[in-house]
CSV table of C-alpha atoms in Angstrom, one decimal:
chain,number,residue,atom,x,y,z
A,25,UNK,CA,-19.0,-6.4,3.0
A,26,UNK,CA,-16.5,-3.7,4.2
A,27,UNK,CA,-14.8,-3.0,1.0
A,28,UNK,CA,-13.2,0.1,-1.2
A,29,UNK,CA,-13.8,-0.3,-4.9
A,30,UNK,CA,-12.7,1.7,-7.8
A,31,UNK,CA,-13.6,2.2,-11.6
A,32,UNK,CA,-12.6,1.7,-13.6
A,33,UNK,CA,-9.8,-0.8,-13.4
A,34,UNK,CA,-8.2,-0.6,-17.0
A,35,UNK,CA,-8.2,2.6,-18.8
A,36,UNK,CA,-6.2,3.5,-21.9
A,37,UNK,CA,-6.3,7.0,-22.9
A,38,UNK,CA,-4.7,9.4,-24.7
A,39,UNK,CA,-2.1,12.2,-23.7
A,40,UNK,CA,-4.1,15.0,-22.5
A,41,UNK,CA,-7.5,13.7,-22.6
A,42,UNK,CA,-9.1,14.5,-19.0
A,43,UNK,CA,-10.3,11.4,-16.8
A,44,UNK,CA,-11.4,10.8,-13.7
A,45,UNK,CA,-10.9,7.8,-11.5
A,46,UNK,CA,-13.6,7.2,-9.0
A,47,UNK,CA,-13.4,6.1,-5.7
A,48,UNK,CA,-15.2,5.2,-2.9
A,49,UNK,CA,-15.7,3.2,0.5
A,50,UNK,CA,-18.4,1.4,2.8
A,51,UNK,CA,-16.9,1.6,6.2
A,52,UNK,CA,-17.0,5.5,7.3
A,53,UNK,CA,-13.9,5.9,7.4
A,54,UNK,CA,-12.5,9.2,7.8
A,55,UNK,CA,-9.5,9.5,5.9
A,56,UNK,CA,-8.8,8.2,2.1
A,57,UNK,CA,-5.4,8.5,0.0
A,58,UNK,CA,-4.1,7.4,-3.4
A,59,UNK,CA,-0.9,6.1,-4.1
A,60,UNK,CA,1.1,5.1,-7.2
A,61,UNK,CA,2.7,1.9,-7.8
A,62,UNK,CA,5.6,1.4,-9.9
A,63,UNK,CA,8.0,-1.4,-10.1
A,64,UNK,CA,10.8,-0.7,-7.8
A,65,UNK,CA,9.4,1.9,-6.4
A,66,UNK,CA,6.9,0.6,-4.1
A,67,UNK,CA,3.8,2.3,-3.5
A,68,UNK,CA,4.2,6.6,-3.5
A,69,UNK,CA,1.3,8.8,-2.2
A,70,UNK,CA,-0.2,10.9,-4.3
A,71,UNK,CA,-2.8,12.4,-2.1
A,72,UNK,CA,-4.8,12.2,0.9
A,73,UNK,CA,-8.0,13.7,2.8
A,74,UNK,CA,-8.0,13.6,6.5
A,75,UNK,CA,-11.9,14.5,6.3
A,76,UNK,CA,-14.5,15.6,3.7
A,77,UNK,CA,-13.1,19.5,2.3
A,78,UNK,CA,-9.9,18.4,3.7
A,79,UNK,CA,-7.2,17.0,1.2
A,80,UNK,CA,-2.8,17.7,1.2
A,81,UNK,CA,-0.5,16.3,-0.9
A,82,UNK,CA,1.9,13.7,-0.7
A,83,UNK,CA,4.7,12.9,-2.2
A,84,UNK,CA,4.3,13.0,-5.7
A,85,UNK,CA,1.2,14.8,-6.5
A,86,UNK,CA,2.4,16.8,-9.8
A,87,UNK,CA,-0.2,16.5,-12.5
A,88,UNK,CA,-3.2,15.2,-10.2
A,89,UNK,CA,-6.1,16.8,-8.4
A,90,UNK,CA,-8.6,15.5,-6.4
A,91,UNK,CA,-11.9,16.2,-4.7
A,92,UNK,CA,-13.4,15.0,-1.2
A,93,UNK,CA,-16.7,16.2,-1.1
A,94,UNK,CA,-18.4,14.0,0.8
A,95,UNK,CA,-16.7,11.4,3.4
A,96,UNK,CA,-17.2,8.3,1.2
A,97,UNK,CA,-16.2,9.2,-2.3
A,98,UNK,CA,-12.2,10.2,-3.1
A,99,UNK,CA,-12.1,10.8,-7.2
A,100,UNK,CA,-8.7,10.9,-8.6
A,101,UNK,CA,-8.8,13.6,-11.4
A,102,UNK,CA,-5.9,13.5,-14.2
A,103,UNK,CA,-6.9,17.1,-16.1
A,104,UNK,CA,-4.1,16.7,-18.6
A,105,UNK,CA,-2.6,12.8,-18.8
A,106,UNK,CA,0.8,12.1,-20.0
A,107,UNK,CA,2.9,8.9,-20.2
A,108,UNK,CA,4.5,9.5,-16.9
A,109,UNK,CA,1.3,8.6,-15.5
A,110,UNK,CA,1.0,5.9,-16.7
A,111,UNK,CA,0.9,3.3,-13.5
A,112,UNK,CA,-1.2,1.3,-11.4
A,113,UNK,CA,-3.2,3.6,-9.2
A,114,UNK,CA,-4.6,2.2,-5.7
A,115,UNK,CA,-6.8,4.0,-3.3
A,116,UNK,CA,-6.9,3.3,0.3
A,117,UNK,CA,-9.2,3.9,3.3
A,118,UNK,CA,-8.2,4.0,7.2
A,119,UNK,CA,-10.5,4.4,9.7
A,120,UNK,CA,-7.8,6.6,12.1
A,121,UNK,CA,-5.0,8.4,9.9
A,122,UNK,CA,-2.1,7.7,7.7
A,123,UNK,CA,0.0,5.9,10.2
A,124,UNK,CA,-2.2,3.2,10.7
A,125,UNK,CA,-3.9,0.3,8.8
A,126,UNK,CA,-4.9,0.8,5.5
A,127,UNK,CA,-7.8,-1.0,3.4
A,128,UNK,CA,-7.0,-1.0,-0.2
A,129,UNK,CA,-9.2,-0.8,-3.2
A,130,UNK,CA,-8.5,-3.3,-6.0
A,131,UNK,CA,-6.4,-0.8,-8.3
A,132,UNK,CA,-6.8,0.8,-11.7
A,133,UNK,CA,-4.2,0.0,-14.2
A,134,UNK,CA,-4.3,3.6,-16.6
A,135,UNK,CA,-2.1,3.6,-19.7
A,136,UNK,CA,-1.5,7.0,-21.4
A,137,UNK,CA,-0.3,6.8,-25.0
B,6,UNK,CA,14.9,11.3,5.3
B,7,UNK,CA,12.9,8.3,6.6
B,8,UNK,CA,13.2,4.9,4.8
B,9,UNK,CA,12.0,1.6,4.9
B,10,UNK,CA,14.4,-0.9,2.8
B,11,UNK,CA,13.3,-4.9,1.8
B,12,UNK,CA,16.1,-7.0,0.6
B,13,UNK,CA,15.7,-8.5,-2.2
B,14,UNK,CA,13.0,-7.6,-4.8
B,15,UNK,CA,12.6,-10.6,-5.7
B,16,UNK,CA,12.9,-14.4,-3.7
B,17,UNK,CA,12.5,-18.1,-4.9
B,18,UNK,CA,12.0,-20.9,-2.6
B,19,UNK,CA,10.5,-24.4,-3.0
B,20,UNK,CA,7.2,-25.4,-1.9
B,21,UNK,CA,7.7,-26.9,1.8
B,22,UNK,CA,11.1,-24.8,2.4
B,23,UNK,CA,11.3,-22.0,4.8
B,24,UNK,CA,10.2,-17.9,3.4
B,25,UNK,CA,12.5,-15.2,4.9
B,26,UNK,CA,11.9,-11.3,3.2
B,27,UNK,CA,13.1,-9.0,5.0
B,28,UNK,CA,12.7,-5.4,5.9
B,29,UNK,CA,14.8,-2.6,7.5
B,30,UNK,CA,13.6,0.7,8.8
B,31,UNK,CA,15.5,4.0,9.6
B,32,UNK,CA,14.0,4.9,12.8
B,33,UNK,CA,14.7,5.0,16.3
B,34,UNK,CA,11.3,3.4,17.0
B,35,UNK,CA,8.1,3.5,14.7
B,36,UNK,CA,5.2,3.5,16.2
B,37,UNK,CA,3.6,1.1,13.5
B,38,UNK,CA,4.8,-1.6,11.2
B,39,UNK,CA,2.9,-3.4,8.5
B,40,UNK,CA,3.3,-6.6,6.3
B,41,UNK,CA,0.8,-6.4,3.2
B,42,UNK,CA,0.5,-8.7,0.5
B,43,UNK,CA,-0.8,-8.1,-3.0
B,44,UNK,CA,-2.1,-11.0,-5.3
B,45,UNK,CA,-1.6,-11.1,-8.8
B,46,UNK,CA,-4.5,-8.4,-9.9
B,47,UNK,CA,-5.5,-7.6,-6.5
B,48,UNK,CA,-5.2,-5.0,-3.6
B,49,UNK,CA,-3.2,-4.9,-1.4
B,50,UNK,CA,-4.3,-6.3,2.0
B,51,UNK,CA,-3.3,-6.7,5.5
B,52,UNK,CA,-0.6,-10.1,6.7
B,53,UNK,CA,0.0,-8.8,10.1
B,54,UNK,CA,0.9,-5.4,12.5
B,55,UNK,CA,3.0,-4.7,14.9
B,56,UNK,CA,1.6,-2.0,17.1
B,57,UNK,CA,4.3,-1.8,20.3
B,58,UNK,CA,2.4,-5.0,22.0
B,59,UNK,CA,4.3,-8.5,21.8
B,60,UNK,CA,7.2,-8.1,19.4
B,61,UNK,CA,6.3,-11.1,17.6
B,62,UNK,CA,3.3,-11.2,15.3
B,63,UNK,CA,1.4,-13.8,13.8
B,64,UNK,CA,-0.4,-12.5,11.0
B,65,UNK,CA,-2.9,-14.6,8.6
B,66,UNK,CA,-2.0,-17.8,6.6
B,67,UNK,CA,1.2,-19.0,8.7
B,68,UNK,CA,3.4,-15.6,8.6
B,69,UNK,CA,4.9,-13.9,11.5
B,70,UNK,CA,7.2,-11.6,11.7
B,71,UNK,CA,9.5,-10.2,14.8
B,72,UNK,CA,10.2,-6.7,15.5
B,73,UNK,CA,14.4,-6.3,16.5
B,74,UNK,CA,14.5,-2.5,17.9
B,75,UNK,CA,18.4,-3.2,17.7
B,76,UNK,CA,18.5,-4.2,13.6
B,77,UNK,CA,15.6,-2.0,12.9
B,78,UNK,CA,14.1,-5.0,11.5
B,79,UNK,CA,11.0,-6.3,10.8
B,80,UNK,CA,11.7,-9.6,9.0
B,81,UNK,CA,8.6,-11.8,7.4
B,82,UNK,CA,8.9,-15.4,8.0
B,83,UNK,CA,6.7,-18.9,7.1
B,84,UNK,CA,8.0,-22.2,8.4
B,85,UNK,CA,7.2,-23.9,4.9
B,86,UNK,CA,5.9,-22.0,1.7
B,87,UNK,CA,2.4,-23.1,-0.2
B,88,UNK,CA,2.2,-22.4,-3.5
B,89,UNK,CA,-0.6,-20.0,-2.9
B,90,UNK,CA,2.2,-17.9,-1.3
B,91,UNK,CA,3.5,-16.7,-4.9
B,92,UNK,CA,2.5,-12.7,-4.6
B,93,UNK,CA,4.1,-9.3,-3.8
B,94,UNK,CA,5.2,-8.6,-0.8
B,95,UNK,CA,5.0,-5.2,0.9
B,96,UNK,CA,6.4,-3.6,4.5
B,97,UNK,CA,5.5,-0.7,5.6
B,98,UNK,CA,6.9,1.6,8.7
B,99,UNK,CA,5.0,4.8,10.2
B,100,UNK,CA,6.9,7.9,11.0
B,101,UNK,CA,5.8,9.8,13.5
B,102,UNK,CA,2.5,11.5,11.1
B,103,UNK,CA,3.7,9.5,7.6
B,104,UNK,CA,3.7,5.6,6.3
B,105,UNK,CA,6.3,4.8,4.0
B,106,UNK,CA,6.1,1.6,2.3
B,107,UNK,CA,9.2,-0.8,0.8
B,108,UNK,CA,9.9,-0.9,-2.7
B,109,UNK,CA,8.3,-4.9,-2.3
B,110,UNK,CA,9.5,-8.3,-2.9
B,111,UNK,CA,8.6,-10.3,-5.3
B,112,UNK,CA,8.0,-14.1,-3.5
B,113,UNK,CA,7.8,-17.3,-5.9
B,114,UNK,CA,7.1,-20.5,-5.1
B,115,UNK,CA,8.7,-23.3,-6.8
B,116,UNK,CA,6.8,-26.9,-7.0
């Protein structure tokens, strides 16, 4: 089954406490993102990866990093967590780029205390 | 800046009645438009796409939605809501090398 999964999906953490949210995806495609969502805001981009070695950021990548290594695997990496972060985090696979269709994963819900 | 703007975050109907969300772009023409929907505790995932072929689309479970050039719209429309139609609802718009999605709407379904 073509699918993007992520672990975990509920986290609760502590400020500052490094964590790393994994994702990956079973359908080759070349580019992955992550995105934000927070109500009222929609769904804001955090970062993407055209290709493996390959990653920009997007709109709101302040206090993120992330890693593409090889083409299936996209970790999000919070080195430092605070509050702000605190969100419902979604990655997302395409098999062309960021303009077209996107396959989501089920989402990981992170709250920082 | 580019933006893509749903009326309404959130929207009641009864079961049976007609579902109108809608969503406006600022664009002179995208080459892409999306409808997603997210169920409670789920991903999002794809209801239709409009990719410059027939400006109506039919997307999965009954939705459509027409693309107006003229009202930079993109409006999401079911003849008579189910109550498995309670979810989020999502548009999104691609600008030239970026998607932008809608802040959603929130669709309920009364019995």
């Amino acid at each position: 089954e073509a699918q993007v999964t992520q672990n975990p999906r509920y986290l609760i953490t502590v400020t500052g406490k490094k964590l790393t949210v994994t994702c990956s995806q079973n359908m080759n495609h070349e580019y992955m993102s992550w995105y934000r969502q927070d109500p009222g805001l929609g769904l804001r981009q955090i970062y993407y990866s055209m290709n493996v070695e390959v990653t920009d950021k997007g709109d709101v990548p302040e206090g993120y990093k992330v890693s593409r290594k090889e083409k299936r695997n996209f970790p999000l990496i919070l080195e430092s967590p605070s509050p702000n972060q605190t969100s419902l985090y979604f990655c997302a696979s395409s098999g062309r780029d960021r303009t077209y269709e996107q396959y989501f994963g089920p989402g990981t819900r992170l709250t920082v205390t | 800046a580019q933006s893509v703007t749903q009326l309404g975050s959130h929207v009641s109907v009864s079961e049976g009645a007609l579902v109108l969300l809608r969503c406006n772009y600022s664009s002179s023409v995208p080459p892409y438009l999306f409808w997603y929907v997210q169920y409670p505790n789920q991903g999002l995932q794809l209801l239709l796409k409009y990719t410059s072929a027939a400006t109506l689309v039919k997307g999965i479970n009954g939705f459509e939605a027409e693309f107006k050039k003229s009202e930079t719209s993109f409006h999401l429309t079911k003849p008579s809501a189910h109550m498995s139609d309670a979810a989020e609802y999502f548009c999104a718009v691609s600008f030239e090398d970026d998607m932008r999605f809608g802040a959603g709407t929130r669709l309920t379904v009364k019995p």
